[in-house]
Amino acid sequence: MAQLSISRRLRGTPYTNRLEAAGVKAYTVYNHMLLPTVIDDVEFDYHHLKKHVQVWDVSCERQIEVRGPDAEKLVQLMTPRDLSKAQIDQCFYIPIVDESGGMLNDPVAIKLADDRFWISIADSDVMLWAKGLAYGFRHEVAITEPDVNILGVQGPKSDDLMARVFGEQVRTIRFFRGAWLYFEGQSIYVARSGYSKQGGFEIYLEDRTLAEPLWDALFAEGAGMQVRPGGPNLIERIEGGLLSYGNDMTRENTPFECGLGRFCDVEASIGSVGRNALMREAQNGPVRVVRGLNIEGEPVPGCRDPWPVTADNGEWAGQVTSAAFSPDLQTNIGIGMIERDYWQIGQSVWVETPAGARRATVGDLPFTVP
Ligand code: THG
């Protein structure tokens, strides 16, 4: 494949030099920024993540800061999830939808104060939408993208490594909660969250002069724990059923289709954008839904253009948008949108991969991994 041309628009991160020194093998582009995806090779990274601890440069999970007296009003306008009981230092996985209920993003929102939220976005330009809404609704808020560069610490040894760098207090942070902890005398926001199912934290670093000292401290303290750089791992995130915006879901999909109905409170979220469209869908149910697929045969290649899923009679049954061979399950696994007639668990279908048509079985997400 040709190379990507690097320029200012394709933003690097304060950790990029450290990753280059570590020999990072592949990046993707996410929110106009580099996101490391392969450090050694995808399978090596996968086994290591599930056994040890990794430090991830997820700076590309950009923060959209909403600050001001109408901050909560604006965030509630943007999501069908009910935020009325949100507490300070609580994180929320929130669908953001347009006027027809189509997914615009699936960020993690953090309530830092009554008048201050961070929206930790997936790969789409949420700041522009937020600014447009705030302007149109005359909401009294300031909307910015502060220079926050998240370092993820993921894997079963995350608590031990984080305790060494931030102190024992880090262990008391509950899932999807955050706290201000000290590093080199500076207060830094740390939450128990992250884009893997192996457990871990996200460090919301605001002062980029601390980026390399923080990276170096994690590697110095983690030397005896086999710490390595890492990144969102394709195989692990498919096993875990973590969806990728732009891949597994787009503006064409509602949160119900994405299996995110549990994060929609259409009764409570009065006045939120797309509420009427979602009310209808909440009553009638979606026409397709995201599912796991077990794809038979030799390891499949990577999935770029969606792979059509068909029934035995040749009818359209959906599409697969992410796929990989799982070493722990010893089969190919995929994530796809499957139409109502074929979405039952155990349904047999065909998947048209670039390596030929394969038999596949529809299953639940996440996958059950031994
Ligand atoms: N962390 C932060 N920002 C992010 C991501 C992240 N922004 C981009 C992207 N990831 C957004 N997508 C997701 C998808 C899933 C989850 C978080 C962000 C996630 N899901 C939990 C799960 O499926 O187990 C459920 C969360 C819940 O129960 O509330 O964590 O990773 N900062």
Short mmCIF file of C-alpha atoms and ligand atoms in Angstrom, two decimals:
data_model
loop_
_atom_site.label_atom_id
_atom_site.label_comp_id
_atom_site.label_asym_id
_atom_site.label_seq_id
_atom_site.Cartn_x
_atom_site.Cartn_y
_atom_site.Cartn_z
CA MET A 1 0.00 0.00 0.00
CA ALA A 2 1.08 3.62 -0.55
CA GLN A 3 2.16 5.63 2.50
CA LEU A 4 0.18 8.36 4.22
CA SER A 5 1.66 11.83 3.82
CA ILE A 6 2.26 13.41 7.21
CA SER A 7 1.55 17.11 7.72
CA ARG A 8 0.35 19.47 10.42
CA ARG A 9 -3.31 18.58 9.85
CA LEU A 10 -2.58 14.96 10.72
CA ARG A 11 -1.74 15.73 14.29
CA GLY A 12 0.93 13.91 16.23
CA THR A 13 0.70 13.57 20.01
CA PRO A 14 3.04 14.42 22.89
CA TYR A 15 3.79 10.68 23.10
CA THR A 16 4.57 10.12 19.40
CA ASN A 17 8.36 10.42 19.88
CA ARG A 18 8.28 7.77 22.60
CA LEU A 19 6.22 5.43 20.41
CA GLU A 20 8.54 5.90 17.46
CA ALA A 21 11.49 5.11 19.73
CA ALA A 22 9.65 1.96 20.80
CA GLY A 23 9.28 0.91 17.15
CA VAL A 24 5.53 1.32 16.65
CA LYS A 25 4.48 -0.58 13.50
CA ALA A 26 1.15 0.98 12.44
CA TYR A 27 -1.10 3.95 13.05
CA THR A 28 -4.61 4.79 12.03
CA VAL A 29 -6.02 8.33 11.82
CA TYR A 30 -8.67 9.21 14.41
CA ASN A 31 -10.04 12.69 15.02
CA HIS A 32 -7.36 14.00 12.62
CA MET A 33 -4.69 12.55 14.91
CA LEU A 34 -2.33 9.56 14.94
CA LEU A 35 -3.59 6.52 16.85
CA PRO A 36 -1.12 3.65 17.22
CA THR A 37 -2.81 0.33 16.40
CA VAL A 38 0.07 -2.14 16.11
CA ILE A 39 3.18 -2.16 18.27
CA ASP A 40 4.73 -5.58 17.60
CA ASP A 41 2.09 -7.52 15.71
CA VAL A 42 -1.64 -7.67 16.39
CA GLU A 43 -1.56 -11.18 17.87
CA PHE A 44 1.50 -10.56 20.04
CA ASP A 45 -0.06 -7.29 21.32
CA TYR A 46 -3.32 -9.17 21.98
CA HIS A 47 -1.76 -11.89 24.13
CA HIS A 48 0.34 -9.34 26.00
CA LEU A 49 -2.68 -7.09 26.72
CA LYS A 50 -4.64 -10.01 28.19
CA LYS A 51 -1.77 -11.05 30.44
CA HIS A 52 0.22 -8.01 31.52
CA VAL A 53 -0.21 -4.22 31.30
CA GLN A 54 0.08 -1.76 28.43
CA VAL A 55 0.43 2.02 28.10
CA TRP A 56 -1.74 3.38 25.30
CA ASP A 57 -1.43 6.68 23.47
CA VAL A 58 -5.12 7.45 23.04
CA SER A 59 -4.64 11.22 22.74
CA CYS A 60 -6.98 10.97 19.74
CA GLU A 61 -9.88 10.47 22.16
CA ARG A 62 -10.19 14.27 22.09
CA GLN A 63 -12.04 16.14 24.79
CA ILE A 64 -14.79 18.54 23.85
CA GLU A 65 -15.14 20.78 26.87
CA VAL A 66 -18.55 22.28 27.55
CA ARG A 67 -18.37 24.91 30.24
CA GLY A 68 -20.83 27.48 31.56
CA PRO A 69 -24.22 27.82 33.23
CA ASP A 70 -25.98 25.87 30.41
CA ALA A 71 -23.37 23.09 30.18
CA GLU A 72 -25.63 20.31 31.47
CA LYS A 73 -28.50 21.55 29.31
CA LEU A 74 -26.37 21.36 26.18
CA VAL A 75 -24.97 17.88 26.89
CA GLN A 76 -28.51 16.65 27.61
CA LEU A 77 -29.66 18.19 24.33
CA MET A 78 -27.05 16.09 22.55
CA THR A 79 -27.92 12.68 24.01
CA PRO A 80 -31.00 10.53 24.65
CA ARG A 81 -29.32 9.17 27.81
CA ASP A 82 -30.82 10.70 30.96
CA LEU A 83 -28.15 12.76 32.71
CA SER A 84 -30.40 14.32 35.35
CA LYS A 85 -28.92 12.13 38.10
CA ALA A 86 -25.33 12.50 36.92
CA GLN A 87 -22.87 12.99 39.76
CA ILE A 88 -19.59 14.85 39.67
CA ASP A 89 -16.70 12.52 38.71
CA GLN A 90 -19.06 10.09 37.00
CA CYS A 91 -18.42 8.91 33.43
CA PHE A 92 -21.22 8.07 31.01
CA TYR A 93 -21.11 6.19 27.72
CA ILE A 94 -23.53 8.33 25.70
CA PRO A 95 -24.95 7.94 22.19
CA ILE A 96 -25.01 11.30 20.36
CA VAL A 97 -27.66 11.33 17.65
CA ASP A 98 -28.93 13.66 14.94
CA GLU A 99 -32.54 14.77 14.38
CA SER A 100 -33.49 11.40 12.85
CA GLY A 101 -31.86 9.41 15.61
CA GLY A 102 -28.77 8.56 13.54
CA MET A 103 -25.55 8.01 15.46
CA LEU A 104 -23.15 10.97 15.28
CA ASN A 105 -20.72 9.69 17.90
CA ASP A 106 -20.52 7.37 20.94
CA PRO A 107 -18.31 9.22 23.44
CA VAL A 108 -17.65 8.91 27.12
CA ALA A 109 -18.96 12.04 28.88
CA ILE A 110 -17.45 13.07 32.20
CA LYS A 111 -19.12 15.44 34.61
CA LEU A 112 -16.23 17.38 36.15
CA ALA A 113 -18.42 20.01 37.83
CA ASP A 114 -22.02 21.17 37.62
CA ASP A 115 -20.97 23.61 34.92
CA ARG A 116 -18.17 21.65 33.28
CA PHE A 117 -18.22 18.49 31.13
CA TRP A 118 -15.66 16.71 28.98
CA ILE A 119 -17.02 14.74 26.06
CA SER A 120 -14.36 12.18 25.14
CA ILE A 121 -15.19 11.65 21.51
CA ALA A 122 -14.98 8.85 18.98
CA ASP A 123 -13.97 9.64 15.40
CA SER A 124 -16.29 12.45 14.21
CA ASP A 125 -16.26 16.24 14.56
CA VAL A 126 -18.53 16.65 17.58
CA MET A 127 -17.22 20.11 18.46
CA LEU A 128 -18.80 21.62 15.33
CA TRP A 129 -22.19 20.04 16.09
CA ALA A 130 -21.98 21.20 19.72
CA LYS A 131 -21.09 24.75 18.73
CA GLY A 132 -23.94 24.84 16.21
CA LEU A 133 -26.45 23.63 18.78
CA ALA A 134 -25.21 26.06 21.43
CA TYR A 135 -25.41 28.96 19.00
CA GLY A 136 -28.84 28.00 17.70
CA PHE A 137 -30.29 27.43 21.15
CA ARG A 138 -28.56 30.53 22.61
CA HIS A 139 -27.05 28.40 25.36
CA GLU A 140 -24.61 30.13 27.65
CA VAL A 141 -21.58 27.85 27.23
CA ALA A 142 -18.00 27.92 26.01
CA ILE A 143 -17.10 24.96 23.78
CA THR A 144 -13.45 24.16 23.19
CA GLU A 145 -11.09 21.30 22.45
CA PRO A 146 -8.53 21.65 25.26
CA ASP A 147 -5.08 20.11 24.82
CA VAL A 148 -5.87 16.98 26.84
CA ASN A 149 -3.85 13.93 25.79
CA ILE A 150 -5.07 10.69 27.34
CA LEU A 151 -2.66 7.96 28.27
CA GLY A 152 -4.46 4.65 28.77
CA VAL A 153 -3.18 1.98 31.13
CA GLN A 154 -4.89 -1.28 30.23
CA GLY A 155 -4.51 -4.92 31.22
CA PRO A 156 -4.78 -7.11 34.32
CA LYS A 157 -1.79 -5.48 36.04
CA SER A 158 -3.13 -1.93 35.57
CA ASP A 159 -3.99 -1.40 39.24
CA ASP A 160 -0.52 -2.43 40.38
CA LEU A 161 1.26 -0.20 37.88
CA MET A 162 -1.01 2.80 38.50
CA ALA A 163 -0.63 2.42 42.30
CA ARG A 164 3.14 2.70 41.93
CA VAL A 165 2.90 5.93 39.92
CA PHE A 166 -0.17 7.60 41.48
CA GLY A 167 -0.37 5.97 44.93
CA GLU A 168 -2.62 3.34 46.48
CA GLN A 169 -5.66 5.65 46.27
CA VAL A 170 -6.03 4.79 42.60
CA ARG A 171 -7.29 1.32 43.53
CA THR A 172 -10.39 2.83 45.17
CA ILE A 173 -11.64 4.44 41.94
CA ARG A 174 -14.71 2.54 40.79
CA PHE A 175 -15.53 1.62 37.16
CA PHE A 176 -16.52 4.73 35.16
CA ARG A 177 -15.59 7.08 38.00
CA GLY A 178 -12.75 9.57 38.06
CA ALA A 179 -10.60 11.37 40.62
CA TRP A 180 -7.87 14.00 40.74
CA LEU A 181 -4.54 12.39 41.64
CA TYR A 182 -1.02 13.78 41.92
CA PHE A 183 1.93 13.23 39.62
CA GLU A 184 5.08 15.34 40.11
CA GLY A 185 3.08 17.74 42.24
CA GLN A 186 0.44 18.33 39.59
CA SER A 187 -3.20 17.32 39.83
CA ILE A 188 -4.24 15.03 36.98
CA TYR A 189 -7.65 13.48 36.23
CA VAL A 190 -7.67 9.67 36.29
CA ALA A 191 -10.71 7.52 35.48
CA ARG A 192 -11.25 3.78 35.57
CA SER A 193 -12.24 3.29 31.94
CA GLY A 194 -10.76 2.40 28.57
CA TYR A 195 -11.30 0.74 25.24
CA SER A 196 -10.52 -2.83 26.32
CA LYS A 197 -12.20 -5.44 28.50
CA GLN A 198 -9.01 -6.19 30.44
CA GLY A 199 -9.55 -3.45 33.02
CA GLY A 200 -7.59 -0.27 33.43
CA PHE A 201 -7.43 3.50 33.65
CA GLU A 202 -7.31 6.59 31.51
CA ILE A 203 -5.05 9.49 32.52
CA TYR A 204 -6.36 12.80 31.20
CA LEU A 205 -3.10 14.73 30.91
CA GLU A 206 -3.59 18.49 30.47
CA ASP A 207 0.01 19.70 30.73
CA ARG A 208 1.89 18.34 27.74
CA THR A 209 5.27 19.11 29.30
CA LEU A 210 4.48 16.18 31.63
CA ALA A 211 3.78 13.77 28.77
CA GLU A 212 7.23 12.24 28.48
CA PRO A 213 7.89 12.27 32.27
CA LEU A 214 4.56 10.43 32.76
CA TRP A 215 5.35 7.92 30.02
CA ASP A 216 8.84 7.37 31.47
CA ALA A 217 7.51 6.95 35.03
CA LEU A 218 5.02 4.27 33.87
CA PHE A 219 7.79 2.37 32.09
CA ALA A 220 10.27 2.74 34.95
CA GLU A 221 7.77 1.53 37.56
CA GLY A 222 6.45 -1.16 35.23
CA ALA A 223 9.82 -2.64 34.32
CA GLY A 224 9.22 -5.69 36.52
CA MET A 225 5.66 -6.11 35.20
CA GLN A 226 6.60 -6.52 31.55
CA VAL A 227 4.87 -3.24 30.68
CA ARG A 228 4.78 -2.46 26.95
CA PRO A 229 3.28 0.21 24.72
CA GLY A 230 -0.05 -0.82 23.24
CA GLY A 231 -3.18 0.48 21.61
CA PRO A 232 -6.78 -0.49 20.99
CA ASN A 233 -6.42 -4.08 19.80
CA LEU A 234 -8.65 -5.24 16.95
CA ILE A 235 -8.98 -8.84 18.13
CA GLU A 236 -9.55 -8.02 21.81
CA ARG A 237 -12.13 -5.32 21.06
CA ILE A 238 -14.11 -7.62 18.75
CA GLU A 239 -14.09 -10.35 21.42
CA GLY A 240 -15.24 -7.73 23.94
CA GLY A 241 -17.95 -6.38 21.64
CA LEU A 242 -16.62 -2.81 21.76
CA LEU A 243 -18.03 -0.97 18.75
CA SER A 244 -15.99 1.36 16.58
CA TYR A 245 -17.77 4.47 15.28
CA GLY A 246 -17.34 4.85 11.52
CA ASN A 247 -16.70 1.11 11.21
CA ASP A 248 -19.44 -0.83 13.00
CA MET A 249 -21.93 2.04 13.10
CA THR A 250 -22.49 5.28 11.23
CA ARG A 251 -25.12 8.00 10.92
CA GLU A 252 -27.20 5.34 9.10
CA ASN A 253 -27.70 3.52 12.42
CA THR A 254 -29.80 4.28 15.48
CA PRO A 255 -28.54 3.53 19.01
CA PHE A 256 -31.05 0.67 19.19
CA GLU A 257 -29.50 -0.94 16.12
CA CYS A 258 -26.11 -0.56 17.80
CA GLY A 259 -27.25 -2.38 20.93
CA LEU A 260 -27.04 0.91 22.83
CA GLY A 261 -30.73 0.98 23.72
CA ARG A 262 -29.76 0.57 27.38
CA PHE A 263 -28.15 4.00 27.19
CA CYS A 264 -31.33 5.65 25.84
CA ASP A 265 -34.02 6.96 28.19
CA VAL A 266 -36.41 8.33 25.62
CA GLU A 267 -39.07 9.05 28.24
CA ALA A 268 -36.76 11.08 30.48
CA SER A 269 -34.58 12.85 27.93
CA ILE A 270 -37.23 15.42 27.08
CA GLY A 271 -36.12 17.88 24.43
CA SER A 272 -33.00 15.97 23.38
CA VAL A 273 -32.22 15.96 19.66
CA GLY A 274 -33.72 12.94 17.86
CA ARG A 275 -36.03 12.03 20.73
CA ASN A 276 -39.17 11.74 18.60
CA ALA A 277 -37.49 9.48 16.07
CA LEU A 278 -36.10 7.30 18.87
CA MET A 279 -39.49 7.13 20.64
CA ARG A 280 -40.90 5.41 17.55
CA GLU A 281 -37.97 3.03 17.40
CA ALA A 282 -38.20 2.30 21.14
CA GLN A 283 -41.79 1.16 20.57
CA ASN A 284 -41.40 -0.72 17.27
CA GLY A 285 -37.90 -2.04 17.82
CA PRO A 286 -35.06 -1.74 15.32
CA VAL A 287 -35.05 -3.52 11.92
CA ARG A 288 -31.44 -4.65 12.29
CA VAL A 289 -29.09 -5.08 15.20
CA VAL A 290 -25.38 -5.42 15.83
CA ARG A 291 -24.26 -9.01 16.38
CA GLY A 292 -21.20 -11.14 16.74
CA LEU A 293 -20.40 -13.55 13.92
CA ASN A 294 -18.42 -16.75 14.06
CA ILE A 295 -16.89 -17.11 10.61
CA GLU A 296 -15.62 -20.56 9.62
CA GLY A 297 -12.42 -21.45 7.80
CA GLU A 298 -8.89 -20.09 7.47
CA PRO A 299 -8.01 -16.75 9.10
CA VAL A 300 -9.77 -13.95 7.22
CA PRO A 301 -8.02 -10.79 5.95
CA GLY A 302 -8.81 -7.38 7.50
CA CYS A 303 -12.20 -5.84 6.77
CA ARG A 304 -12.31 -2.49 4.96
CA ASP A 305 -15.40 -2.32 2.72
CA PRO A 306 -18.22 -4.09 4.58
CA TRP A 307 -18.62 -7.79 3.73
CA PRO A 308 -22.16 -8.71 2.62
CA VAL A 309 -24.00 -11.27 4.72
CA THR A 310 -26.58 -13.39 2.89
CA ALA A 311 -29.05 -16.11 3.75
CA ASP A 312 -29.15 -19.57 2.17
CA ASN A 313 -31.81 -18.30 -0.26
CA GLY A 314 -29.46 -15.50 -1.36
CA GLU A 315 -31.41 -12.77 0.43
CA TRP A 316 -29.56 -9.82 2.01
CA ALA A 317 -29.05 -10.51 5.71
CA GLY A 318 -26.68 -7.71 6.70
CA GLN A 319 -22.98 -6.86 6.65
CA VAL A 320 -19.80 -7.51 8.60
CA THR A 321 -17.72 -4.41 9.38
CA SER A 322 -14.92 -5.72 11.65
CA ALA A 323 -13.28 -9.14 11.60
CA ALA A 324 -10.19 -10.95 12.82
CA PHE A 325 -8.94 -14.39 13.77
CA SER A 326 -9.16 -14.93 17.53
CA PRO A 327 -6.29 -17.03 18.91
CA ASP A 328 -8.16 -17.74 22.15
CA LEU A 329 -11.37 -18.80 20.37
CA GLN A 330 -9.50 -20.46 17.51
CA THR A 331 -11.98 -19.11 14.97
CA ASN A 332 -12.66 -15.96 12.98
CA ILE A 333 -14.86 -13.48 14.77
CA GLY A 334 -16.65 -10.47 13.41
CA ILE A 335 -19.03 -7.64 14.25
CA GLY A 336 -21.89 -6.93 11.87
CA MET A 337 -25.34 -5.43 11.46
CA ILE A 338 -27.83 -8.25 10.91
CA GLU A 339 -31.38 -7.82 9.62
CA ARG A 340 -34.36 -8.81 11.76
CA ASP A 341 -35.19 -12.03 9.85
CA TYR A 342 -31.70 -13.41 10.46
CA TRP A 343 -30.58 -11.95 13.81
CA GLN A 344 -31.50 -14.93 15.96
CA ILE A 345 -28.60 -16.44 17.92
CA GLY A 346 -27.45 -19.58 16.15
CA GLN A 347 -28.73 -18.49 12.71
CA SER A 348 -26.53 -19.80 9.91
CA VAL A 349 -25.58 -17.31 7.18
CA TRP A 350 -22.96 -16.69 4.48
CA VAL A 351 -20.33 -13.97 4.73
CA GLU A 352 -18.74 -12.80 1.48
CA THR A 353 -15.13 -12.20 2.52
CA PRO A 354 -12.40 -11.19 0.05
CA ALA A 355 -11.13 -14.76 0.58
CA GLY A 356 -14.43 -16.21 -0.65
CA ALA A 357 -17.87 -16.95 0.78
CA ARG A 358 -17.74 -18.47 4.27
CA ARG A 359 -20.32 -20.15 6.47
CA ALA A 360 -20.96 -18.11 9.61
CA THR A 361 -23.12 -18.28 12.73
CA VAL A 362 -24.86 -15.30 14.28
CA GLY A 363 -24.12 -14.87 18.00
CA ASP A 364 -24.23 -12.51 20.92
CA LEU A 365 -21.80 -9.72 21.79
CA PRO A 366 -19.49 -9.82 23.64
CA PHE A 367 -18.05 -13.17 22.60
CA THR A 368 -17.62 -15.69 25.40
CA VAL A 369 -13.89 -16.20 25.75
CA PRO A 370 -12.58 -19.12 27.83
N1 THG B 1 -12.36 6.16 26.45
C1 THG B 1 -12.49 7.50 26.36
N2 THG B 1 -12.93 8.08 25.24
C2 THG B 1 -13.27 7.33 24.17
C3 THG B 1 -13.16 5.92 24.22
C4 THG B 1 -12.68 5.33 25.41
N3 THG B 1 -13.71 7.91 23.04
C5 THG B 1 -13.79 7.16 21.84
C6 THG B 1 -14.28 5.74 22.04
N4 THG B 1 -13.54 5.13 23.14
C7 THG B 1 -15.75 5.76 22.36
N5 THG B 1 -16.32 4.43 22.37
C8 THG B 1 -16.46 3.68 23.52
C9 THG B 1 -17.01 2.41 23.41
C10 THG B 1 -17.18 1.64 24.54
C11 THG B 1 -16.81 2.11 25.79
C12 THG B 1 -16.26 3.36 25.89
C13 THG B 1 -16.11 4.16 24.77
C14 THG B 1 -17.02 1.31 27.02
N6 THG B 1 -18.04 0.46 27.07
C15 THG B 1 -18.35 -0.40 28.18
C16 THG B 1 -18.52 -1.81 27.70
O1 THG B 1 -19.02 -2.01 26.59
O2 THG B 1 -18.18 -2.71 28.46
C17 THG B 1 -19.68 -0.05 28.85
C18 THG B 1 -19.72 1.23 29.48
C19 THG B 1 -20.87 1.33 30.46
O3 THG B 1 -21.35 0.28 30.94
O4 THG B 1 -21.32 2.45 30.76
O5 THG B 1 -16.31 1.44 27.99
O6 THG B 1 -12.52 4.10 25.54
N7 THG B 1 -12.16 8.26 27.39
#
